mmCIF file of C-alpha atoms in Angstrom:
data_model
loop_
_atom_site.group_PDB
_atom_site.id
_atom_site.type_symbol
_atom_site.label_atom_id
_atom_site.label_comp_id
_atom_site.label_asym_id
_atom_site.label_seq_id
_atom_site.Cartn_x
_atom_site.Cartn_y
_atom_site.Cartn_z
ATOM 1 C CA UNK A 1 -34.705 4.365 2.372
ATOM 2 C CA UNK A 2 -31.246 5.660 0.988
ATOM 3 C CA UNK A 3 -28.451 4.071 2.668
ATOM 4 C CA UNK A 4 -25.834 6.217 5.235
ATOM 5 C CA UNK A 5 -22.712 6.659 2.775
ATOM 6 C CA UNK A 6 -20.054 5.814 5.392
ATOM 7 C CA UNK A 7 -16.828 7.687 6.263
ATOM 8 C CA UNK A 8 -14.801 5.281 4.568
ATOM 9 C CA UNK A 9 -16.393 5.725 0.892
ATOM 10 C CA UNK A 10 -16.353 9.385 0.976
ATOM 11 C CA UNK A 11 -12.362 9.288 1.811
ATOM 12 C CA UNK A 12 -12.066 6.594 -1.209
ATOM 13 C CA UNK A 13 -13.691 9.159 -3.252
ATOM 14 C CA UNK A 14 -11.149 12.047 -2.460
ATOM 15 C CA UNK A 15 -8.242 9.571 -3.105
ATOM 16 C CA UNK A 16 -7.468 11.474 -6.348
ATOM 17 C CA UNK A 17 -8.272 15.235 -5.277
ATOM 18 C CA UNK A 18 -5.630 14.004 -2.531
ATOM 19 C CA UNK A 19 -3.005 12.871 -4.859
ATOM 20 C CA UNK A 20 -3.907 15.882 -6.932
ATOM 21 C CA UNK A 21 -2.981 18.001 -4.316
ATOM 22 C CA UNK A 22 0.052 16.268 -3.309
ATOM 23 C CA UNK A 23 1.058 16.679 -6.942
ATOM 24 C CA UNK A 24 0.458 20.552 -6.786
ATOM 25 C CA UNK A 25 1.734 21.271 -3.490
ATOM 26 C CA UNK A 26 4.973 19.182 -3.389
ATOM 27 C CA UNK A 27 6.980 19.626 -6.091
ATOM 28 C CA UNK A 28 9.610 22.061 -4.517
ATOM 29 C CA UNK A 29 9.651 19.432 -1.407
ATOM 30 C CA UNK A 30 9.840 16.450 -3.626
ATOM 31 C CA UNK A 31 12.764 18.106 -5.545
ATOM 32 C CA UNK A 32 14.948 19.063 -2.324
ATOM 33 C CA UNK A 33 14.925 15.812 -1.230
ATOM 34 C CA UNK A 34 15.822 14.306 -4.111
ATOM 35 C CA UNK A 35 18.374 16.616 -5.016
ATOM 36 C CA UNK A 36 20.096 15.113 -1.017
ATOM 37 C CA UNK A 37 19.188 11.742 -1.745
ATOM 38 C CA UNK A 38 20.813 12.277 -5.106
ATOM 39 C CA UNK A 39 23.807 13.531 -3.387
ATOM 40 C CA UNK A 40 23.885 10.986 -0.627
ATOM 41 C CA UNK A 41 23.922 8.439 -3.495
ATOM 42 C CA UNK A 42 22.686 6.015 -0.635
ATOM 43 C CA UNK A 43 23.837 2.449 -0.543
ATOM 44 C CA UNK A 44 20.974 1.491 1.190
ATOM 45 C CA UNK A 45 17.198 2.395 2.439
ATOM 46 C CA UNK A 46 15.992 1.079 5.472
ATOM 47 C CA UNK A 47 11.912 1.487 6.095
ATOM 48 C CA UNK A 48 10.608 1.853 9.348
ATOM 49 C CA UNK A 49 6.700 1.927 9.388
ATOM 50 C CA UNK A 50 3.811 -0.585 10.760
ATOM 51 C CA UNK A 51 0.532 -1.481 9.381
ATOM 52 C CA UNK A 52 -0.300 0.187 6.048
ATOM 53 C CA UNK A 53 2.322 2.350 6.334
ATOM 54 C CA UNK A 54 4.504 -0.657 6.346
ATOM 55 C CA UNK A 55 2.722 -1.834 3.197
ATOM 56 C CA UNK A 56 3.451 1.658 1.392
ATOM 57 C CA UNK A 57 7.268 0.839 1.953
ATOM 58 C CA UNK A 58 6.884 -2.703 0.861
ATOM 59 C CA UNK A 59 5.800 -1.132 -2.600
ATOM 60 C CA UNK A 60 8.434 1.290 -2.199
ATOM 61 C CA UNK A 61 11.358 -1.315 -1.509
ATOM 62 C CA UNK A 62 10.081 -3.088 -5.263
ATOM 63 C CA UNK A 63 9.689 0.124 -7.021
ATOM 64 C CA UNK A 64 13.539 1.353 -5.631
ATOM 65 C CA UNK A 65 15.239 -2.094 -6.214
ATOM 66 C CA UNK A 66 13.132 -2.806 -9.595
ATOM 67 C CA UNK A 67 13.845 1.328 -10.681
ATOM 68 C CA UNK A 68 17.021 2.202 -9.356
ATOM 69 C CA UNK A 69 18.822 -0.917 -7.759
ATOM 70 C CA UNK A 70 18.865 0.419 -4.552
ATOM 71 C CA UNK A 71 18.235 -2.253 -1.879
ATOM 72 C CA UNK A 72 15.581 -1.965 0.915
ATOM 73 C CA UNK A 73 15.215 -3.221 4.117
ATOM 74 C CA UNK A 74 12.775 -3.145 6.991
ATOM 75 C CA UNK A 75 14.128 -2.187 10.307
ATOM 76 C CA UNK A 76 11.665 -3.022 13.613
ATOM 77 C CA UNK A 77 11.075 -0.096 15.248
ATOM 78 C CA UNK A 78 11.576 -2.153 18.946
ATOM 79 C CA UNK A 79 15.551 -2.423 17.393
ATOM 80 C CA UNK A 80 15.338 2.194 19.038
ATOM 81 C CA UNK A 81 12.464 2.288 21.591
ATOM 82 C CA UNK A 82 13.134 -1.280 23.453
ATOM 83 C CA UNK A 83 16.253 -2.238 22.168
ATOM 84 C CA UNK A 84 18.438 1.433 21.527
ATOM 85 C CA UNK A 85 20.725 -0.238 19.714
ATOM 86 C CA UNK A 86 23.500 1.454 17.314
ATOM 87 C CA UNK A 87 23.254 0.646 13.803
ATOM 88 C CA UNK A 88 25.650 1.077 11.249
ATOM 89 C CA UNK A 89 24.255 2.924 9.228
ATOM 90 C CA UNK A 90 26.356 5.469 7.359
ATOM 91 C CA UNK A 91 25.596 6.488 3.112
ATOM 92 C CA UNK A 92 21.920 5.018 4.294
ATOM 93 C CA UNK A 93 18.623 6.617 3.693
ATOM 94 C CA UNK A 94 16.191 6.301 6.631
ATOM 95 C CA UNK A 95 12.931 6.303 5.369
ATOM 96 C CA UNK A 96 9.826 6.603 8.198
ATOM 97 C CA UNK A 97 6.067 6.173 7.065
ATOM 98 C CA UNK A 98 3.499 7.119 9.433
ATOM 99 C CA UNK A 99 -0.044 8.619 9.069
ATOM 100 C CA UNK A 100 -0.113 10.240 12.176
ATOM 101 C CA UNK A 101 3.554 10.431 12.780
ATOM 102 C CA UNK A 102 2.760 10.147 16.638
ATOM 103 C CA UNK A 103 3.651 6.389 17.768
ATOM 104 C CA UNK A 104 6.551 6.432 19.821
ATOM 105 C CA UNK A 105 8.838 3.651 18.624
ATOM 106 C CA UNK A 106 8.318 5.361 15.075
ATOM 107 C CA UNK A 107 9.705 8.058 16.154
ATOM 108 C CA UNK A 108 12.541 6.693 18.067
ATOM 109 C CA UNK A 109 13.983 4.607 15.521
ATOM 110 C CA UNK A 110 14.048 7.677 13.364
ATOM 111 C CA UNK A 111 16.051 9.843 15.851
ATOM 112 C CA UNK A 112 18.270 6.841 16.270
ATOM 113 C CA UNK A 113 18.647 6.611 12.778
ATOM 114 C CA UNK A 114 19.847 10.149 12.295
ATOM 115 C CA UNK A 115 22.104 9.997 15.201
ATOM 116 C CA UNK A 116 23.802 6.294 13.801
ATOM 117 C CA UNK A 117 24.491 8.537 10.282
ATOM 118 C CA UNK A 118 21.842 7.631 7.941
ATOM 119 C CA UNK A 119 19.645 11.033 6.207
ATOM 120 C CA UNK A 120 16.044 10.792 7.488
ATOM 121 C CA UNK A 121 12.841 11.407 5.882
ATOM 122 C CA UNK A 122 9.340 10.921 7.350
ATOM 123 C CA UNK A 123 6.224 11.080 4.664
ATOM 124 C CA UNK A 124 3.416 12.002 7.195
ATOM 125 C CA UNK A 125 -0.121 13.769 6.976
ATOM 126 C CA UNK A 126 1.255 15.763 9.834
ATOM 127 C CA UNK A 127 4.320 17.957 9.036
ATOM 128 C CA UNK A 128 4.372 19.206 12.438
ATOM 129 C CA UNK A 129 4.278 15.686 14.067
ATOM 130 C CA UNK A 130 6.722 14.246 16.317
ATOM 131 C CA UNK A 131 7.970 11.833 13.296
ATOM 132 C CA UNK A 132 9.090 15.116 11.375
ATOM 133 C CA UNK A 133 10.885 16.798 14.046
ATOM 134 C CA UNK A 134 13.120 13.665 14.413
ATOM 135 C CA UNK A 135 13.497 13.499 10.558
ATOM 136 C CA UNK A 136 15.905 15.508 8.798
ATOM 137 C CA UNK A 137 13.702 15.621 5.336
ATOM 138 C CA UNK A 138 9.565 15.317 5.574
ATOM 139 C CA UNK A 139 6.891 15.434 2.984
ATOM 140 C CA UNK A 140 3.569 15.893 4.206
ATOM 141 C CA UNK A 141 1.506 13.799 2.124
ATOM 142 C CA UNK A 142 -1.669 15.999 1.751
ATOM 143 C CA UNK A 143 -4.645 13.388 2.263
ATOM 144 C CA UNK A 144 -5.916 16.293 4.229
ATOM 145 C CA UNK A 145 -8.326 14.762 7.448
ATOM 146 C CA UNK A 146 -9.108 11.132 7.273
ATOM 147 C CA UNK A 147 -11.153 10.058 10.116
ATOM 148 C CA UNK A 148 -12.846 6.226 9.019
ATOM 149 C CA UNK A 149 -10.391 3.877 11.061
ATOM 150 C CA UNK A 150 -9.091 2.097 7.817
ATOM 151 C CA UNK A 151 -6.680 4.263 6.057
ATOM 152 C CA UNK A 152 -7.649 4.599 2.328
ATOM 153 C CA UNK A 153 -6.602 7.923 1.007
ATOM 154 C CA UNK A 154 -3.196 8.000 3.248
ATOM 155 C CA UNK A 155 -2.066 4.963 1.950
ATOM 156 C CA UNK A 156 -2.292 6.128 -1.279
ATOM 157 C CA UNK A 157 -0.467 9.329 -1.204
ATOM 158 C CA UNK A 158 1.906 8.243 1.109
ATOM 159 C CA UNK A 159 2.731 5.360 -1.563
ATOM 160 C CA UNK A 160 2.633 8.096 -4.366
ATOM 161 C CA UNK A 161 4.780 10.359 -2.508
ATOM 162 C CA UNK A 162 7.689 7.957 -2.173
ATOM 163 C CA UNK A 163 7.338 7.060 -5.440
ATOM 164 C CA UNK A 164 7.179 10.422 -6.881
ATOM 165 C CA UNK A 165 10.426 10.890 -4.934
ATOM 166 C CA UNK A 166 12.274 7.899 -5.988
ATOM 167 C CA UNK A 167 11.145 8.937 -9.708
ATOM 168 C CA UNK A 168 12.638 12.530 -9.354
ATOM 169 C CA UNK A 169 15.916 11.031 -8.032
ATOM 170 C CA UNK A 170 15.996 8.895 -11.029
ATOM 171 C CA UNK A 171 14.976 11.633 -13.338
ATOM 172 C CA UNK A 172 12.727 9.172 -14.705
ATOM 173 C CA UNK A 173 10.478 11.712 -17.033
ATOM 174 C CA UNK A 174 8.416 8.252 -18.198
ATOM 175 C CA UNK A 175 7.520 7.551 -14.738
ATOM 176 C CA UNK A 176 6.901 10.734 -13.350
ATOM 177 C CA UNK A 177 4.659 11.288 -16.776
ATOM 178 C CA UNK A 178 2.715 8.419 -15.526
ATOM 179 C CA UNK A 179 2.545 9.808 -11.728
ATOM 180 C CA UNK A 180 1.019 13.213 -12.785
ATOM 181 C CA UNK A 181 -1.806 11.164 -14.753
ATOM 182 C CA UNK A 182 -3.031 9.319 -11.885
ATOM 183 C CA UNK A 183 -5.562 11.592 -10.679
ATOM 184 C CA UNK A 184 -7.518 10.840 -13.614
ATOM 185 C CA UNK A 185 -6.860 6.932 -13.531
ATOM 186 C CA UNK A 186 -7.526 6.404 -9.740
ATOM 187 C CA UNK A 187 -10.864 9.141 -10.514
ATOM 188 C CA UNK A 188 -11.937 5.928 -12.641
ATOM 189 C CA UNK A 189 -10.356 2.799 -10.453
ATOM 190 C CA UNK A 190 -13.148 4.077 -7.470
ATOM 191 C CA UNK A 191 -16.066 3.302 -9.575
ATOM 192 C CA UNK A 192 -14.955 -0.330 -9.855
ATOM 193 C CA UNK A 193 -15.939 -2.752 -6.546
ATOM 194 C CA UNK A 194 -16.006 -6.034 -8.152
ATOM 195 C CA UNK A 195 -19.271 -7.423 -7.371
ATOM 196 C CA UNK A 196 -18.456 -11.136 -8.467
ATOM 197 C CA UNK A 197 -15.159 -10.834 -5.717
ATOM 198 C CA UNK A 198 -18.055 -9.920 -3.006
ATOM 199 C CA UNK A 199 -20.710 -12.800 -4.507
ATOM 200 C CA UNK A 200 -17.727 -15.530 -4.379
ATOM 201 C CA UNK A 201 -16.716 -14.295 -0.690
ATOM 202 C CA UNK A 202 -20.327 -14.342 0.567
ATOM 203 C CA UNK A 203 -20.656 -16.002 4.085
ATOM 204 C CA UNK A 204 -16.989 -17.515 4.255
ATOM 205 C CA UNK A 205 -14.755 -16.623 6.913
ATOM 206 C CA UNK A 206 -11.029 -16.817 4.950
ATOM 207 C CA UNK A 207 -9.556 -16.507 1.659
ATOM 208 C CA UNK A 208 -6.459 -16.077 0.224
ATOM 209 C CA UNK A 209 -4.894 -12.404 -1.696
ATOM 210 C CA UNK A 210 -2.204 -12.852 -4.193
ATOM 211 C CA UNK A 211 0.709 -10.764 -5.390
ATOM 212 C CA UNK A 212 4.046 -10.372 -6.896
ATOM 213 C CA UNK A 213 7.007 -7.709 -6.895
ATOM 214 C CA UNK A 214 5.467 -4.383 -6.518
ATOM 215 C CA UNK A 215 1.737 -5.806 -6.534
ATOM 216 C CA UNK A 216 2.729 -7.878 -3.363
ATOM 217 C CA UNK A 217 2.021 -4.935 -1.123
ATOM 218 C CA UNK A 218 -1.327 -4.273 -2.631
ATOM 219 C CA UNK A 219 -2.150 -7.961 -1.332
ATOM 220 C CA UNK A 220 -0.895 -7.659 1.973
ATOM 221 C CA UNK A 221 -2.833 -4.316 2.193
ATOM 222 C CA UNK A 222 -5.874 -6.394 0.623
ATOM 223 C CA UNK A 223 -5.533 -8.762 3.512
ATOM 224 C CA UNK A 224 -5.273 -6.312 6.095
ATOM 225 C CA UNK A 225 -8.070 -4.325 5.151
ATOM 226 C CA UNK A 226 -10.306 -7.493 5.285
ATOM 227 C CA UNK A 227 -9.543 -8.432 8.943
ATOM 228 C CA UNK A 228 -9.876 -4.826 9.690
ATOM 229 C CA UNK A 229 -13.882 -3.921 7.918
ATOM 230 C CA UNK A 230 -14.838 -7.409 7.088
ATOM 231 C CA UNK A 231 -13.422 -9.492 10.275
ATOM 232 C CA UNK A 232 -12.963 -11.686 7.859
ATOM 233 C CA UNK A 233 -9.417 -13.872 7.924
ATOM 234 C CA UNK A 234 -7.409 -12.958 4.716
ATOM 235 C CA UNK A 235 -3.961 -14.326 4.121
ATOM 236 C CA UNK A 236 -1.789 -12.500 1.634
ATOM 237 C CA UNK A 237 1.277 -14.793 0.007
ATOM 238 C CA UNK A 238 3.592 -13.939 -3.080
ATOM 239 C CA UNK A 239 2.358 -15.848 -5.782
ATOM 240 C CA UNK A 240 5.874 -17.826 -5.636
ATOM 241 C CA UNK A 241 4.949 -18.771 -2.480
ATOM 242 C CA UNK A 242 1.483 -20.294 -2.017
ATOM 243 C CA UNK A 243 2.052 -23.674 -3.364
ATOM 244 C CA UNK A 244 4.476 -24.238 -0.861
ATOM 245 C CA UNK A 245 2.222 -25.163 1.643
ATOM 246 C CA UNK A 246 -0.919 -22.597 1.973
ATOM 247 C CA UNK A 247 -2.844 -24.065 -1.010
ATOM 248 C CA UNK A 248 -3.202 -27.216 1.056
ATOM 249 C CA UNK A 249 -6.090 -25.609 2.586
ATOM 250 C CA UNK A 250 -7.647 -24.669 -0.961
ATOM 251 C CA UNK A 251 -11.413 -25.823 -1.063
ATOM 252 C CA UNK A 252 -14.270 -26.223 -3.305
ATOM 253 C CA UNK A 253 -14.986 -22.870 -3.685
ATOM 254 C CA UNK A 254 -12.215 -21.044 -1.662
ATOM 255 C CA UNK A 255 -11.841 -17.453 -2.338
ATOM 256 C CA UNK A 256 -8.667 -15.947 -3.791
ATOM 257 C CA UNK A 257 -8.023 -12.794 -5.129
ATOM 258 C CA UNK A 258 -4.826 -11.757 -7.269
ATOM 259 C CA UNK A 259 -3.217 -8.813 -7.544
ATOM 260 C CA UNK A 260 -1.015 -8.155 -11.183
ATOM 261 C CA UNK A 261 0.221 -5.366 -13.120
ATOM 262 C CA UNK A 262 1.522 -5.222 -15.927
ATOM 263 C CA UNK A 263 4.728 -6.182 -15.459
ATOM 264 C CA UNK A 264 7.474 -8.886 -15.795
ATOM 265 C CA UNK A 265 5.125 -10.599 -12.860
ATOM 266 C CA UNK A 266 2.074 -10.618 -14.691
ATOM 267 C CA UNK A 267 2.425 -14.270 -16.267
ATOM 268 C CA UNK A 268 4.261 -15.831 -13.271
ATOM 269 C CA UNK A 269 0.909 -14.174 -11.285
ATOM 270 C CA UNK A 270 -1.008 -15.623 -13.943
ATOM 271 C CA UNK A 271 0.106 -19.306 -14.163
ATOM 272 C CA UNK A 272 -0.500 -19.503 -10.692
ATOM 273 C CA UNK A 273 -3.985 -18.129 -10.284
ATOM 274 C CA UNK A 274 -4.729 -20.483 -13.183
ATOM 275 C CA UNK A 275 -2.916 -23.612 -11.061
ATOM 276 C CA UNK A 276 -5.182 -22.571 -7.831
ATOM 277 C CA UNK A 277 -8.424 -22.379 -9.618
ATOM 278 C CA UNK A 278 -8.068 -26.017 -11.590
ATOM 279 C CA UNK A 279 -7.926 -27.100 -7.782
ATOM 280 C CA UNK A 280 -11.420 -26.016 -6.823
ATOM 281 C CA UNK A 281 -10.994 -22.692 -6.179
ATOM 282 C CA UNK A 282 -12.809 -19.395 -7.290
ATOM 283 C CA UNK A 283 -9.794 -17.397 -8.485
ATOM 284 C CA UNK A 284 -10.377 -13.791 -9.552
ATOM 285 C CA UNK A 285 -6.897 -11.617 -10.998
ATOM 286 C CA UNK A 286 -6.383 -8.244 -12.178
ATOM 287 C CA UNK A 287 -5.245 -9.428 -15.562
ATOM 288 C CA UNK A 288 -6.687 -10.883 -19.098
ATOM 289 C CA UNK A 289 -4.100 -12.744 -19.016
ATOM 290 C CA UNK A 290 -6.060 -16.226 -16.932
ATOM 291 C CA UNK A 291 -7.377 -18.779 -18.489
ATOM 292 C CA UNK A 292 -9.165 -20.609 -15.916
ATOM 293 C CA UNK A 293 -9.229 -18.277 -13.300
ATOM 294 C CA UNK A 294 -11.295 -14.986 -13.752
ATOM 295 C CA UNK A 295 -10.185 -11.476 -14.661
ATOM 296 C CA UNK A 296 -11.847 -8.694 -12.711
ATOM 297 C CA UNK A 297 -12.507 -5.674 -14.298
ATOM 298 C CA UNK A 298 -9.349 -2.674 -13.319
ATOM 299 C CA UNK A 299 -7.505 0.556 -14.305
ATOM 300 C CA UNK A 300 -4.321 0.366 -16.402
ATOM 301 C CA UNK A 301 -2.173 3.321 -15.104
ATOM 302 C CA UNK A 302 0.587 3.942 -18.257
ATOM 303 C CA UNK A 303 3.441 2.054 -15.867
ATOM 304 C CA UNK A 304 3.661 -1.346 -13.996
ATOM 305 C CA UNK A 305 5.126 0.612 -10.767
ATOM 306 C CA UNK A 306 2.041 2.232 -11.154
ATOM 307 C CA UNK A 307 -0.856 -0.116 -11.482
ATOM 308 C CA UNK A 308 -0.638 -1.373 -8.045
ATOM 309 C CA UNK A 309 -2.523 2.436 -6.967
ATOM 310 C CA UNK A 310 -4.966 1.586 -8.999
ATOM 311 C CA UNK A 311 -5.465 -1.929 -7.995
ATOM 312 C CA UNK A 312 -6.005 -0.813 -4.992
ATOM 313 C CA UNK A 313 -8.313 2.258 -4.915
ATOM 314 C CA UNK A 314 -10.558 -0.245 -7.289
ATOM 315 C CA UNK A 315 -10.149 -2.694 -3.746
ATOM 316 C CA UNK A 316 -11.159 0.180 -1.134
ATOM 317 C CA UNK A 317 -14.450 0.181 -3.012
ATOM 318 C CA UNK A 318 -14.898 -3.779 -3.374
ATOM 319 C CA UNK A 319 -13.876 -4.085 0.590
ATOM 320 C CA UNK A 320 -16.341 -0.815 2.099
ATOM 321 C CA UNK A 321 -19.361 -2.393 -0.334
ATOM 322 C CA UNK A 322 -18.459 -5.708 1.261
ATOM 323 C CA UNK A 323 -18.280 -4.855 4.915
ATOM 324 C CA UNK A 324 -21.632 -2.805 4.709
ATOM 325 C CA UNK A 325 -23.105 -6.012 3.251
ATOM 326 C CA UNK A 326 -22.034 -7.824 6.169
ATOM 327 C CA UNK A 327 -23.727 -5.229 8.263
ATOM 328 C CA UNK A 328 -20.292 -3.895 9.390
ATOM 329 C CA UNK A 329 -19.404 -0.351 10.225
ATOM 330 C CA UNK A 330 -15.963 0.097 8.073
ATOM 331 C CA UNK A 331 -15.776 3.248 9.831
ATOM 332 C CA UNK A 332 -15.494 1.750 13.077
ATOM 333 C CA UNK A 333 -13.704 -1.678 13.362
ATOM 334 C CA UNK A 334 -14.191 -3.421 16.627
ATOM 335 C CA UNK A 335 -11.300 -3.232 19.192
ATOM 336 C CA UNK A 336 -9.126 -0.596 16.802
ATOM 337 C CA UNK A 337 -8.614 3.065 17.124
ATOM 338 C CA UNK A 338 -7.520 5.395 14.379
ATOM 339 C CA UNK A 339 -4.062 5.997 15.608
ATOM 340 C CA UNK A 340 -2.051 3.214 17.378
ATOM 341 C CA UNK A 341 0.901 3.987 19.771
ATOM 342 C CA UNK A 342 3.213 1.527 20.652
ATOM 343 C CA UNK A 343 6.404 1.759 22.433
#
């Protein structure tokens, strides 16, 4: 009997005919709103987003203060739709990341943010949403319709689309080289679904995910997507942080899964996933780099700002193969809906 392919898998699949067609529809966008960040010369981005959206600009915060030296900052959304307060926040870039572009407080802080001086920009799959009509600047970011509840292929080009547009504003030709091969590299990180990660996991009900710098978000997006298909309780830490108190909890056997490019991170990652497994631990990392912990197999992208897109298509697989294991419907997580609104 030939098993349903869910929702979820096909929309992994079209992750890099999506960020193909970002790349071939959004040029002339990409370059307009560089060209006004460029003349803004912003001293400051704040990031207004929640969920995965909120992982995309943690990715984007490392890949602006690693690239360009620009600072970011998060801003909660309640500071508009509760709160309405006035920010000062003049030479500022407001950046907004939402899927839908439909929750309210989204939406308000970005209209606040334009009226307290900052230049707005919303990346959205929905150019006509809400979010873009209070942004100055948007980019749709073409993942065309993706109905499984977990986003997959609109994290992805919503994380390629702000770093597409921080490259152009940097005229970094080495970077953007390395964005318009990733069709090809993510076509080859979705056959990858680490079977030994799913084997380790098996019947246990937490684990840890790993990351540093730009890799970070990838493990926070790691550990959402496992409470989200799996209901399974995933923690993600920076690597610099876990030994200051989580790995207390560390087991015979517990679970953890490291994110690294390859990057001025990748040893720091590595010494640490090394540490974690001589305590008992079945440590798996994205990097040849361990010695006693175990590298999983993964996609090299050209650039360390890149890799993490890779790391993570290769996880969309892992996690959808895992959930279905578990006789879990990654299309339809219990007690979520595809878009949340919140005030």
């Amino acid at each position: 009997m030939q098993t349903q392919i869910t929702r979820m898998r096909r929309e992994i699949d079209e992750i890099p005919d999506a960020v193909d067609r970002l790349l071939s529809r959004c040029e002339n966008d990409i370059a307009a709103v560089a060209d006004a960040a460029r003349a803004l010369d912003p001293v400051f981005i704040m990031t207004v987003a929640r969920g995965s959206s909120d992982h995309v600009c943690t990715y984007l915060k490392y890949a602006s203060e690693i690239l360009m030296g620009v600072p970011v900052a998060s801003v909660g959304p309640s500071v508009a739709s509760i709160y309405d307060s006035t920010l000062k926040l003049q030479q500022g870039l407001c950046l907004s990341v939402s899927q839908s572009g439909k929750s309210p407080d989204i939406v308000a802080m970005a209209r606040n943010a334009g009226r307290d001086g900052a230049m707005t920009l919303a990346l959205t799959n929905d150019a006509e949403s809400p979010l873009a009509e209070a942004s100055a600047h948007t980019i749709n970011i073409q993942a065309g319709p993706e109905l499984s509840v977990a986003a997959t292929k609109t994290f992805v080009t919503s994380a390629v689309a702000g770093l597409w547009l921080l490259a152009e504003w940097d005229r970094n030709q080495t970077l953007i080289a390395a964005i318009r091969a990733l069709p090809q590299q993510l076509e080859a990180a979705t056959c990858i679904d680490w079977p030994e990660v799913r084997e380790a996991i098996g019947a246990r009900s937490s684990l840890f995910t790993l990351g540093r710098g730009q890799a970070l978000a990838v493990s926070n997006e790691a550990a959402l997507k496992f409470k989200e298909t799996c209901q399974l309780h995933a923690e993600s830490y920076s690597s610099a942080e876990v030994l200051h108190g989580p790995v207390s909890i560390v087991e015979e056997g517990f679970p953890v899964l490291s994110f690294a490019a390859a990057d001025a991170a990748e040893q720091a990652l590595t010494d640490i996933a090394d540490q974690i497994s001589t305590k008992g631990a079945k440590v798996f990392a994205t990097t040849d780099k361990v010695q006693s912990a175990a590298c999983i197999d993964h996609v090299r992208t050209g650039h360390p700002l890149t890799d993490p897109l890779s790391l993570i298509v290769s996880f969309y697989s892992m996690v959808e193969a895992f959930a279905a294991s578990r006789g879990i419907d990654p299309d339809a997580p219990r007690h979520l809906n595809k878009v949340t609104e919140t005030v």
